[in-house]
Amino acid sequence: MIFRYQDDKLFCEMLALEDVAESVGTPCYVYSSAAILQAWRAYDAAFGELPHLVCYAVKANSNLSVLKLLADAGAGFDIVSGGELFRVLRAGGDPKKIVFSGVGKTEAEIELALQSGIGTFNSESEGELAVIDQVAGRLGLIAEFSLRVNPDVNADTHPYISTGLRDHKFGIDIADAPAIYARARQFTNLRASGVSCHIGSQILDYSPILEAAGKVLTLIEQLQAEGHAIRHVDLGGGLGIAYKDGENAPSIATFIADLRERVDRAGLTVTIEPGRSIVGNAGVLLTRVLYLKKSPSKQFVIVDAAMNDLIRPALYKAHHTIRPLRATEGAIVADVVGPVCETGDFLARDRELPAVIAGDLLAVESAGAYGFVQSSNYNSRTRPAEVLVEGSSWRIIRSRETNEDLVRGEEPLL
Ligand code: LLP
């Protein structure tokens, strides 16, 4: 267990989290390097001898130190913007192991990606293929691409993070793909080398991913029969994690074993793009209780972290388990809320918690994915520090923002 109580104190690896909170202050994200590497290696090992590329989805947590950890372990990267490309290169990632996904890449981003020598583009429109072809031609390069197809499979997850249905903006209808691959032959600076697909995120029952894989493999057989040299299949990310005690998330090993049953004999290199399942349960957000307050109908625990630090509860009604850094007797039922001026600013609602008091430190768990990356400066709040733990040592991997950071680039009107 990476996060566990020892002598009534919550530990991350060999480190008491309260030591970090007292030293760095709150709010503060803390990540376990061991948990991140364990999850990445679980993916890599489960593929065994099958040619594969595990491309960490940078959007889940793009801190340079997290990327460096994964780059050193041999990871590839799934990026969706020029900014993510910049980060991966800055962290020492291998450009050849980069796949560039996303529904709307600009010409400038495409040019930067080609100049950097990325592995492949996952493209989602014919218009974009034309731009990649044109830029590649200008640079005297051949660009490899996969079309991201939309298999019309329903991933049973939150509607905002489900992406594989016909009326979603993502991908190209799978039925239209053969004609587009055929027309793409006219682009002399493009080479079709794969097919990709991603049907959603936080998927706990992964049978829709297997169903989508089956549809994509059928398409690949057809494309190969039509003379396209398709060598790889990219099955996206999406594996869910446990956010609640007792919630059952599939193990990475079982998921990949089941996926391999479908793809092992296809003679393809398999790419996947996991984000949440690598970093999600490797991180917590530390926060301090500022005040307790009672209304006629509710108990509020007012903390120093808010929706600008972790927006998932406000945006998706997401559940994040909250535990005190020191085990506490008794129980209360409360809303855990931040200082931001919105009723939607809550980290938990009607939650049974240990009986905390003002000054106590709390950990908001499973916050390693889509936590800091979705933070903002709303209410002119400085964004929190980030810390990486390795065994019993820790380092600040992003300093807490200052008020000067808040106004950088702004000038008052003269
Ligand atoms: N590949 C593509 C093309 C994606 O769009 C995504 C996530 C991934 C891979 C990684 O998926 P994962 O393994 O992390 O499920 N902000 C939301 C999640 C948005 C996911 C967007 N795409 C949240 O906080 O739940």
GROMACS .gro file of C-alpha atoms and ligand atoms in nm:
model
  439
    1MET     CA    1   0.000   0.000   0.000
    2ILE     CA    2   0.150   0.330  -0.111
    3PHE     CA    3  -0.086   0.549   0.098
    4ARG     CA    4  -0.161   0.399   0.441
    5TYR     CA    5  -0.183   0.483   0.810
    6GLN     CA    6   0.118   0.401   1.023
    7ASP     CA    7   0.112   0.498   1.393
    8ASP     CA    8  -0.207   0.697   1.320
    9LYS     CA    9  -0.034   0.910   1.057
   10LEU     CA   10  -0.111   0.892   0.685
   11PHE     CA   11   0.201   0.796   0.492
   12CYS     CA   12   0.297   0.815   0.126
   13GLU     CA   13   0.564   0.553   0.067
   14MET     CA   14   0.795   0.598   0.371
   15LEU     CA   15   0.700   0.957   0.438
   16ALA     CA   16   0.445   1.102   0.682
   17LEU     CA   17   0.236   1.339   0.470
   18GLU     CA   18   0.203   1.588   0.754
   19ASP     CA   19   0.579   1.653   0.727
   20VAL     CA   20   0.525   1.772   0.369
   21ALA     CA   21   0.217   1.976   0.458
   22GLU     CA   22   0.390   2.152   0.748
   23SER     CA   23   0.693   2.230   0.537
   24VAL     CA   24   0.540   2.321   0.199
   25GLY     CA   25   0.206   2.451   0.321
   26THR     CA   26  -0.139   2.374   0.184
   27PRO     CA   27  -0.302   2.323  -0.059
   28CYS     CA   28  -0.038   2.100  -0.213
   29TYR     CA   29  -0.040   1.804  -0.450
   30VAL     CA   30   0.179   1.507  -0.351
   31TYR     CA   31   0.265   1.222  -0.590
   32SER     CA   32   0.431   0.888  -0.525
   33SER     CA   33   0.701   0.805  -0.778
   34ALA     CA   34   0.677   0.434  -0.682
   35ALA     CA   35   0.303   0.424  -0.758
   36ILE     CA   36   0.351   0.592  -1.096
   37LEU     CA   37   0.631   0.357  -1.200
   38GLN     CA   38   0.445   0.051  -1.069
   39ALA     CA   39   0.144   0.130  -1.286
   40TRP     CA   40   0.353   0.207  -1.594
   41ARG     CA   41   0.551  -0.116  -1.552
   42ALA     CA   42   0.228  -0.313  -1.505
   43TYR     CA   43   0.120  -0.203  -1.854
   44ASP     CA   44   0.460  -0.264  -2.009
   45ALA     CA   45   0.502  -0.608  -1.848
   46ALA     CA   46   0.150  -0.725  -1.936
   47PHE     CA   47   0.226  -0.686  -2.306
   48GLY     CA   48   0.524  -0.920  -2.272
   49GLU     CA   49   0.672  -1.014  -2.608
   50LEU     CA   50   0.394  -0.853  -2.810
   51PRO     CA   51   0.530  -0.544  -2.993
   52HIS     CA   52   0.378  -0.253  -2.807
   53LEU     CA   53   0.410   0.110  -2.709
   54VAL     CA   54   0.263   0.243  -2.386
   55CYS     CA   55   0.210   0.614  -2.450
   56TYR     CA   56   0.131   0.793  -2.125
   57ALA     CA   57  -0.151   1.046  -2.182
   58VAL     CA   58   0.022   1.368  -2.082
   59LYS     CA   59  -0.307   1.551  -2.023
   60ALA     CA   60  -0.362   1.352  -1.702
   61ASN     CA   61  -0.062   1.506  -1.526
   62SER     CA   62   0.195   1.700  -1.724
   63ASN     CA   63   0.444   1.799  -1.455
   64LEU     CA   64   0.796   1.784  -1.600
   65SER     CA   65   0.922   1.558  -1.321
   66VAL     CA   66   0.637   1.312  -1.374
   67LEU     CA   67   0.715   1.307  -1.746
   68LYS     CA   68   1.086   1.261  -1.676
   69LEU     CA   69   1.016   0.968  -1.446
   70LEU     CA   70   0.815   0.800  -1.721
   71ALA     CA   71   1.056   0.894  -2.001
   72ASP     CA   72   1.342   0.735  -1.805
   73ALA     CA   73   1.132   0.421  -1.764
   74GLY     CA   74   1.098   0.405  -2.145
   75ALA     CA   75   0.744   0.537  -2.185
   76GLY     CA   76   0.604   0.689  -2.500
   77PHE     CA   77   0.368   0.985  -2.479
   78ASP     CA   78   0.023   1.072  -2.609
   79ILE     CA   79   0.001   1.449  -2.659
   80VAL     CA   80  -0.283   1.678  -2.765
   81SER     CA   81  -0.116   2.017  -2.806
   82GLY     CA   82   0.204   2.196  -2.893
   83GLY     CA   83   0.237   2.278  -2.523
   84GLU     CA   84   0.233   1.909  -2.429
   85LEU     CA   85   0.491   1.841  -2.703
   86PHE     CA   86   0.713   2.112  -2.555
   87ARG     CA   87   0.681   1.956  -2.210
   88VAL     CA   88   0.764   1.603  -2.328
   89LEU     CA   89   1.071   1.722  -2.517
   90ARG     CA   90   1.181   1.936  -2.221
   91ALA     CA   91   1.151   1.627  -1.997
   92GLY     CA   92   1.370   1.423  -2.231
   93GLY     CA   93   1.096   1.209  -2.391
   94ASP     CA   94   1.183   1.024  -2.712
   95PRO     CA   95   1.007   1.206  -3.000
   96LYS     CA   96   0.975   0.884  -3.199
   97LYS     CA   97   0.754   0.744  -2.921
   98ILE     CA   98   0.510   1.038  -2.937
   99VAL     CA   99   0.160   1.008  -3.081
  100PHE     CA  100  -0.015   1.338  -3.146
  101SER     CA  101  -0.389   1.303  -3.082
  102GLY     CA  102  -0.662   1.566  -3.074
  103VAL     CA  103  -0.952   1.688  -3.277
  104GLY     CA  104  -0.809   2.020  -3.393
  105LYS     CA  105  -0.433   2.058  -3.440
  106THR     CA  106  -0.318   2.393  -3.575
  107GLU     CA  107  -0.073   2.427  -3.862
  108ALA     CA  108   0.189   2.564  -3.621
  109GLU     CA  109   0.148   2.262  -3.391
  110ILE     CA  110   0.173   2.023  -3.686
  111GLU     CA  111   0.489   2.193  -3.806
  112LEU     CA  112   0.651   2.179  -3.462
  113ALA     CA  113   0.559   1.809  -3.432
  114LEU     CA  114   0.706   1.723  -3.773
  115GLN     CA  115   1.023   1.920  -3.706
  116SER     CA  116   1.059   1.737  -3.374
  117GLY     CA  117   1.032   1.399  -3.547
  118ILE     CA  118   0.728   1.262  -3.362
  119GLY     CA  119   0.623   0.904  -3.435
  120THR     CA  120   0.271   0.946  -3.566
  121PHE     CA  121  -0.039   1.163  -3.587
  122ASN     CA  122  -0.380   1.037  -3.481
  123SER     CA  123  -0.592   1.244  -3.713
  124GLU     CA  124  -0.964   1.307  -3.685
  125SER     CA  125  -1.059   1.480  -4.011
  126GLU     CA  126  -0.976   1.490  -4.381
  127GLY     CA  127  -0.918   1.863  -4.353
  128GLU     CA  128  -0.643   1.799  -4.100
  129LEU     CA  129  -0.486   1.527  -4.317
  130ALA     CA  130  -0.458   1.783  -4.597
  131VAL     CA  131  -0.278   2.027  -4.367
  132ILE     CA  132  -0.037   1.759  -4.236
  133ASP     CA  133   0.038   1.661  -4.598
  134GLN     CA  134   0.102   2.020  -4.699
  135VAL     CA  135   0.331   2.097  -4.403
  136ALA     CA  136   0.520   1.768  -4.445
  137GLY     CA  137   0.570   1.851  -4.813
  138ARG     CA  138   0.707   2.193  -4.727
  139LEU     CA  139   0.954   2.034  -4.482
  140GLY     CA  140   1.047   1.753  -4.725
  141LEU     CA  141   0.918   1.483  -4.488
  142ILE     CA  142   0.677   1.191  -4.497
  143ALA     CA  143   0.428   1.199  -4.208
  144GLU     CA  144   0.280   0.878  -4.068
  145PHE     CA  145  -0.082   0.887  -3.962
  146SER     CA  146  -0.363   0.681  -3.816
  147LEU     CA  147  -0.723   0.786  -3.849
  148ARG     CA  148  -0.903   0.797  -3.519
  149VAL     CA  149  -1.222   0.611  -3.589
  150ASN     CA  150  -1.539   0.633  -3.392
  151PRO     CA  151  -1.668   0.277  -3.343
  152ASP     CA  152  -2.011   0.382  -3.207
  153VAL     CA  153  -1.960   0.191  -2.883
  154ASN     CA  154  -2.105   0.317  -2.558
  155ALA     CA  155  -1.854   0.340  -2.275
  156ASP     CA  156  -2.059   0.346  -1.958
  157THR     CA  157  -1.903   0.653  -1.798
  158HIS     CA  158  -1.976   1.020  -1.727
  159PRO     CA  159  -2.122   1.182  -2.044
  160TYR     CA  160  -1.850   1.453  -2.045
  161ILE     CA  161  -1.575   1.189  -2.076
  162SER     CA  162  -1.747   0.942  -2.309
  163THR     CA  163  -1.617   0.989  -2.663
  164GLY     CA  164  -1.702   0.687  -2.879
  165LEU     CA  165  -2.060   0.750  -2.988
  166ARG     CA  166  -2.166   0.866  -3.334
  167ASP     CA  167  -2.285   1.206  -3.210
  168HIS     CA  168  -1.958   1.288  -3.031
  169LYS     CA  169  -1.715   1.533  -3.191
  170PHE     CA  170  -1.435   1.276  -3.180
  171GLY     CA  171  -1.295   1.059  -3.457
  172ILE     CA  172  -1.438   0.964  -3.792
  173ASP     CA  173  -1.734   0.730  -3.828
  174ILE     CA  174  -1.584   0.385  -3.870
  175ALA     CA  175  -1.801   0.321  -4.176
  176ASP     CA  176  -1.648   0.623  -4.353
  177ALA     CA  177  -1.288   0.524  -4.277
  178PRO     CA  178  -1.212   0.300  -4.582
  179ALA     CA  179  -1.310   0.576  -4.825
  180ILE     CA  180  -1.096   0.830  -4.639
  181TYR     CA  181  -0.792   0.600  -4.631
  182ALA     CA  182  -0.845   0.548  -5.007
  183ARG     CA  183  -0.869   0.922  -5.078
  184ALA     CA  184  -0.566   0.988  -4.854
  185ARG     CA  185  -0.350   0.802  -5.106
  186GLN     CA  186  -0.349   1.122  -5.312
  187PHE     CA  187  -0.153   1.293  -5.034
  188THR     CA  188   0.204   1.222  -5.140
  189ASN     CA  189   0.362   1.329  -4.812
  190LEU     CA  190   0.145   1.106  -4.592
  191ARG     CA  191   0.171   0.738  -4.513
  192ALA     CA  192  -0.119   0.554  -4.348
  193SER     CA  193   0.041   0.326  -4.092
  194GLY     CA  194  -0.226   0.263  -3.830
  195VAL     CA  195  -0.580   0.299  -3.702
  196SER     CA  196  -0.664   0.450  -3.363
  197CYS     CA  197  -0.965   0.472  -3.136
  198HIS     CA  198  -1.045   0.595  -2.784
  199ILE     CA  199  -1.399   0.559  -2.650
  200GLY     CA  200  -1.385   0.739  -2.316
  201SER     CA  201  -1.231   0.766  -1.974
  202GLN     CA  202  -1.287   0.621  -1.622
  203ILE     CA  203  -1.418   0.298  -1.775
  204LEU     CA  204  -1.462   0.038  -1.501
  205ASP     CA  205  -1.626  -0.230  -1.716
  206TYR     CA  206  -1.386  -0.252  -2.006
  207SER     CA  207  -1.594  -0.479  -2.230
  208PRO     CA  208  -1.682  -0.178  -2.454
  209ILE     CA  209  -1.306  -0.125  -2.512
  210LEU     CA  210  -1.277  -0.491  -2.619
  211GLU     CA  211  -1.581  -0.449  -2.844
  212ALA     CA  212  -1.427  -0.138  -3.002
  213ALA     CA  213  -1.096  -0.325  -3.049
  214GLY     CA  214  -1.282  -0.600  -3.236
  215LYS     CA  215  -1.442  -0.347  -3.471
  216VAL     CA  216  -1.111  -0.171  -3.531
  217LEU     CA  217  -0.933  -0.501  -3.610
  218THR     CA  218  -1.202  -0.588  -3.864
  219LEU     CA  219  -1.147  -0.248  -4.026
  220ILE     CA  220  -0.769  -0.306  -4.032
  221GLU     CA  221  -0.816  -0.641  -4.211
  222GLN     CA  222  -1.025  -0.465  -4.473
  223LEU     CA  223  -0.770  -0.183  -4.514
  224GLN     CA  224  -0.484  -0.430  -4.547
  225ALA     CA  225  -0.681  -0.623  -4.810
  226GLU     CA  226  -0.721  -0.294  -4.995
  227GLY     CA  227  -0.343  -0.253  -4.998
  228HIS     CA  228  -0.281  -0.017  -4.704
  229ALA     CA  229   0.033  -0.104  -4.505
  230ILE     CA  230  -0.132  -0.083  -4.163
  231ARG     CA  231   0.123  -0.187  -3.901
  232HIS     CA  232  -0.017  -0.061  -3.574
  233VAL     CA  233  -0.337  -0.026  -3.381
  234ASP     CA  234  -0.385   0.238  -3.110
  235LEU     CA  235  -0.659   0.148  -2.864
  236GLY     CA  236  -0.652   0.470  -2.662
  237GLY     CA  237  -0.668   0.505  -2.284
  238GLY     CA  238  -0.968   0.487  -2.060
  239LEU     CA  239  -0.913   0.226  -1.791
  240GLY     CA  240  -1.083   0.347  -1.473
  241ILE     CA  241  -0.948   0.353  -1.117
  242ALA     CA  242  -1.111   0.302  -0.777
  243TYR     CA  243  -1.208   0.636  -0.623
  244LYS     CA  244  -1.407   0.489  -0.332
  245ASP     CA  245  -1.321   0.232  -0.068
  246GLY     CA  246  -1.456  -0.099  -0.192
  247GLU     CA  247  -1.491   0.016  -0.554
  248ASN     CA  248  -1.355  -0.249  -0.788
  249ALA     CA  249  -1.132  -0.130  -1.066
  250PRO     CA  250  -0.995  -0.393  -1.302
  251SER     CA  251  -0.626  -0.465  -1.269
  252ILE     CA  252  -0.402  -0.341  -1.548
  253ALA     CA  253  -0.268  -0.696  -1.596
  254THR     CA  254  -0.616  -0.846  -1.644
  255PHE     CA  255  -0.724  -0.568  -1.879
  256ILE     CA  256  -0.419  -0.608  -2.103
  257ALA     CA  257  -0.442  -0.990  -2.093
  258ASP     CA  258  -0.802  -0.965  -2.221
  259LEU     CA  259  -0.701  -0.712  -2.484
  260ARG     CA  260  -0.417  -0.937  -2.598
  261GLU     CA  261  -0.662  -1.220  -2.659
  262ARG     CA  262  -0.812  -1.002  -2.934
  263VAL     CA  263  -0.495  -0.855  -3.081
  264ASP     CA  264  -0.214  -1.108  -3.031
  265ARG     CA  265  -0.255  -1.280  -3.367
  266ALA     CA  266  -0.307  -0.967  -3.575
  267GLY     CA  267   0.065  -0.909  -3.635
  268LEU     CA  268   0.038  -0.545  -3.530
  269THR     CA  269   0.223  -0.322  -3.288
  270VAL     CA  270  -0.026  -0.226  -3.018
  271THR     CA  271  -0.025   0.127  -2.880
  272ILE     CA  272  -0.227   0.233  -2.579
  273GLU     CA  273  -0.262   0.574  -2.418
  274PRO     CA  274  -0.335   0.537  -2.046
  275GLY     CA  275  -0.339   0.846  -1.828
  276ARG     CA  276  -0.560   0.816  -1.520
  277SER     CA  277  -0.467   0.454  -1.444
  278ILE     CA  278  -0.098   0.552  -1.426
  279VAL     CA  279  -0.113   0.864  -1.210
  280GLY     CA  280  -0.465   0.884  -1.061
  281ASN     CA  281  -0.415   0.684  -0.746
  282ALA     CA  282  -0.052   0.798  -0.717
  283GLY     CA  283  -0.150   1.147  -0.598
  284VAL     CA  284  -0.332   1.329  -0.319
  285LEU     CA  285  -0.423   1.691  -0.260
  286LEU     CA  286  -0.334   1.807   0.090
  287THR     CA  287  -0.553   2.074   0.245
  288ARG     CA  288  -0.608   2.226   0.590
  289VAL     CA  289  -0.937   2.276   0.768
  290LEU     CA  290  -0.989   2.649   0.816
  291TYR     CA  291  -1.326   2.656   0.992
  292LEU     CA  292  -1.626   2.444   1.084
  293LYS     CA  293  -1.966   2.603   1.034
  294LYS     CA  294  -2.320   2.480   1.088
  295SER     CA  295  -2.632   2.589   0.905
  296PRO     CA  296  -2.978   2.470   1.017
  297SER     CA  297  -2.950   2.176   0.779
  298LYS     CA  298  -2.579   2.120   0.721
  299GLN     CA  299  -2.238   2.090   0.870
  300PHE     CA  300  -1.968   2.254   0.659
  301VAL     CA  301  -1.597   2.183   0.676
  302ILE     CA  302  -1.430   2.484   0.516
  303VAL     CA  303  -1.085   2.399   0.382
  304ASP     CA  304  -0.809   2.593   0.206
  305ALA     CA  305  -0.836   2.396  -0.121
  306ALA     CA  306  -1.112   2.482  -0.364
  307MET     CA  307  -1.263   2.407  -0.703
  308ASN     CA  308  -0.983   2.604  -0.868
  309ASP     CA  309  -0.735   2.349  -0.725
  310LEU     CA  310  -0.944   2.037  -0.795
  311ILE     CA  311  -1.246   2.088  -1.018
  312ARG     CA  312  -1.348   1.723  -1.061
  313PRO     CA  313  -1.617   1.720  -0.785
  314ALA     CA  314  -1.774   2.042  -0.918
  315LEU     CA  315  -1.750   1.945  -1.285
  316TYR     CA  316  -1.839   1.575  -1.282
  317LYS     CA  317  -1.979   1.527  -0.928
  318ALA     CA  318  -1.669   1.308  -0.891
  319HIS     CA  319  -1.609   1.131  -0.562
  320HIS     CA  320  -1.269   1.175  -0.398
  321THR     CA  321  -1.214   1.000  -0.069
  322ILE     CA  322  -1.102   1.242   0.204
  323ARG     CA  323  -0.897   1.128   0.502
  324PRO     CA  324  -0.733   1.320   0.786
  325LEU     CA  325  -0.353   1.304   0.797
  326ARG     CA  326  -0.388   1.200   1.163
  327ALA     CA  327  -0.639   0.927   1.238
  328THR     CA  328  -0.924   1.087   1.436
  329GLU     CA  329  -1.199   0.941   1.656
  330GLY     CA  330  -1.570   1.002   1.599
  331ALA     CA  331  -1.763   1.081   1.283
  332ILE     CA  332  -1.949   1.371   1.127
  333VAL     CA  333  -2.150   1.413   0.808
  334ALA     CA  334  -2.046   1.727   0.627
  335ASP     CA  335  -1.996   1.916   0.304
  336VAL     CA  336  -1.626   1.982   0.250
  337VAL     CA  337  -1.610   2.319   0.075
  338GLY     CA  338  -1.349   2.567  -0.037
  339PRO     CA  339  -1.326   2.946  -0.017
  340VAL     CA  340  -1.431   3.014  -0.380
  341CYS     CA  341  -1.747   3.219  -0.429
  342GLU     CA  342  -1.958   2.951  -0.598
  343THR     CA  343  -2.210   2.708  -0.453
  344GLY     CA  344  -2.048   2.452  -0.683
  345ASP     CA  345  -1.724   2.488  -0.492
  346PHE     CA  346  -1.719   2.163  -0.297
  347LEU     CA  347  -1.480   1.872  -0.261
  348ALA     CA  348  -1.739   1.643  -0.103
  349ARG     CA  349  -2.109   1.660  -0.024
  350ASP     CA  350  -2.298   1.494   0.260
  351ARG     CA  351  -1.989   1.291   0.331
  352GLU     CA  352  -1.930   1.085   0.644
  353LEU     CA  353  -1.589   1.189   0.772
  354PRO     CA  354  -1.384   1.140   1.086
  355ALA     CA  355  -1.462   1.424   1.329
  356VAL     CA  356  -1.214   1.685   1.212
  357ILE     CA  357  -1.160   2.026   1.370
  358ALA     CA  358  -1.010   2.356   1.253
  359GLY     CA  359  -0.638   2.322   1.188
  360ASP     CA  360  -0.653   1.954   1.091
  361LEU     CA  361  -0.482   1.843   0.773
  362LEU     CA  362  -0.670   1.633   0.517
  363ALA     CA  363  -0.575   1.432   0.209
  364VAL     CA  364  -0.812   1.440  -0.088
  365GLU     CA  365  -0.725   1.111  -0.250
  366SER     CA  366  -0.698   0.983  -0.609
  367ALA     CA  367  -0.607   1.333  -0.722
  368GLY     CA  368  -0.299   1.252  -0.929
  369ALA     CA  369  -0.486   1.254  -1.261
  370TYR     CA  370  -0.681   1.552  -1.397
  371GLY     CA  371  -0.614   1.738  -1.070
  372PHE     CA  372  -0.343   2.000  -1.097
  373VAL     CA  373  -0.370   2.006  -1.480
  374GLN     CA  374  -0.729   2.129  -1.455
  375SER     CA  375  -0.652   2.386  -1.186
  376SER     CA  376  -0.698   2.755  -1.250
  377ASN     CA  377  -0.644   3.094  -1.094
  378TYR     CA  378  -1.017   3.157  -1.047
  379ASN     CA  379  -1.084   3.407  -0.767
  380SER     CA  380  -0.717   3.508  -0.816
  381ARG     CA  381  -0.604   3.212  -0.613
  382THR     CA  382  -0.244   3.103  -0.662
  383ARG     CA  383  -0.214   2.746  -0.782
  384PRO     CA  384  -0.079   2.491  -0.534
  385ALA     CA  385   0.270   2.345  -0.506
  386GLU     CA  386   0.342   1.994  -0.635
  387VAL     CA  387   0.569   1.748  -0.455
  388LEU     CA  388   0.717   1.414  -0.563
  389VAL     CA  389   0.792   1.148  -0.302
  390GLU     CA  390   1.060   0.883  -0.348
  391GLY     CA  391   1.085   0.650  -0.051
  392SER     CA  392   1.138   0.871   0.253
  393SER     CA  393   1.256   1.173   0.056
  394TRP     CA  394   1.057   1.435  -0.130
  395ARG     CA  395   1.109   1.729  -0.362
  396ILE     CA  396   0.903   2.026  -0.470
  397ILE     CA  397   0.847   1.970  -0.843
  398ARG     CA  398   0.642   2.285  -0.890
  399SER     CA  399   0.657   2.582  -0.658
  400ARG     CA  400   0.342   2.733  -0.520
  401GLU     CA  401   0.248   3.030  -0.736
  402THR     CA  402   0.298   3.379  -0.602
  403ASN     CA  403   0.085   3.690  -0.646
  404GLU     CA  404   0.343   3.809  -0.900
  405ASP     CA  405   0.272   3.493  -1.103
  406LEU     CA  406  -0.096   3.590  -1.100
  407VAL     CA  407  -0.037   3.917  -1.284
  408ARG     CA  408   0.248   3.810  -1.513
  409GLY     CA  409   0.188   3.950  -1.861
  410GLU     CA  410  -0.070   4.202  -1.741
  411GLU     CA  411  -0.019   4.578  -1.730
  412PRO     CA  412  -0.262   4.823  -1.570
  413LEU     CA  413  -0.405   5.071  -1.825
  414LEU     CA  414  -0.210   5.394  -1.832
  415LLP     N1  415  -0.623   0.919  -2.531
  415LLP     C1  416  -0.713   1.011  -2.569
  415LLP     C2  417  -0.731   1.039  -2.711
  415LLP     C3  418  -0.789   1.079  -2.472
  415LLP     O1  419  -0.878   1.170  -2.510
  415LLP     C4  420  -0.769   1.050  -2.334
  415LLP     C5  421  -0.845   1.122  -2.231
  415LLP     C6  422  -0.673   0.953  -2.300
  415LLP     C7  423  -0.603   0.889  -2.400
  415LLP     C8  424  -0.643   0.916  -2.158
  415LLP     O2  425  -0.753   0.858  -2.097
  415LLP     P1  426  -0.742   0.796  -1.949
  415LLP     O3  427  -0.652   0.673  -1.955
  415LLP     O4  428  -0.684   0.898  -1.860
  415LLP     O5  429  -0.882   0.763  -1.914
  415LLP     N2  430  -1.086   1.547  -1.715
  415LLP     C9  431  -1.155   1.422  -1.709
  415LLP    C10  432  -1.093   1.317  -1.799
  415LLP    C11  433  -1.083   1.358  -1.945
  415LLP    C12  434  -1.022   1.252  -2.032
  415LLP    C13  435  -0.994   1.305  -2.167
  415LLP     N3  436  -0.929   1.215  -2.256
  415LLP    C14  437  -1.161   1.376  -1.564
  415LLP     O6  438  -1.115   1.448  -1.475
  415LLP     O7  439  -1.217   1.270  -1.535
   0.00000   0.00000   0.00000
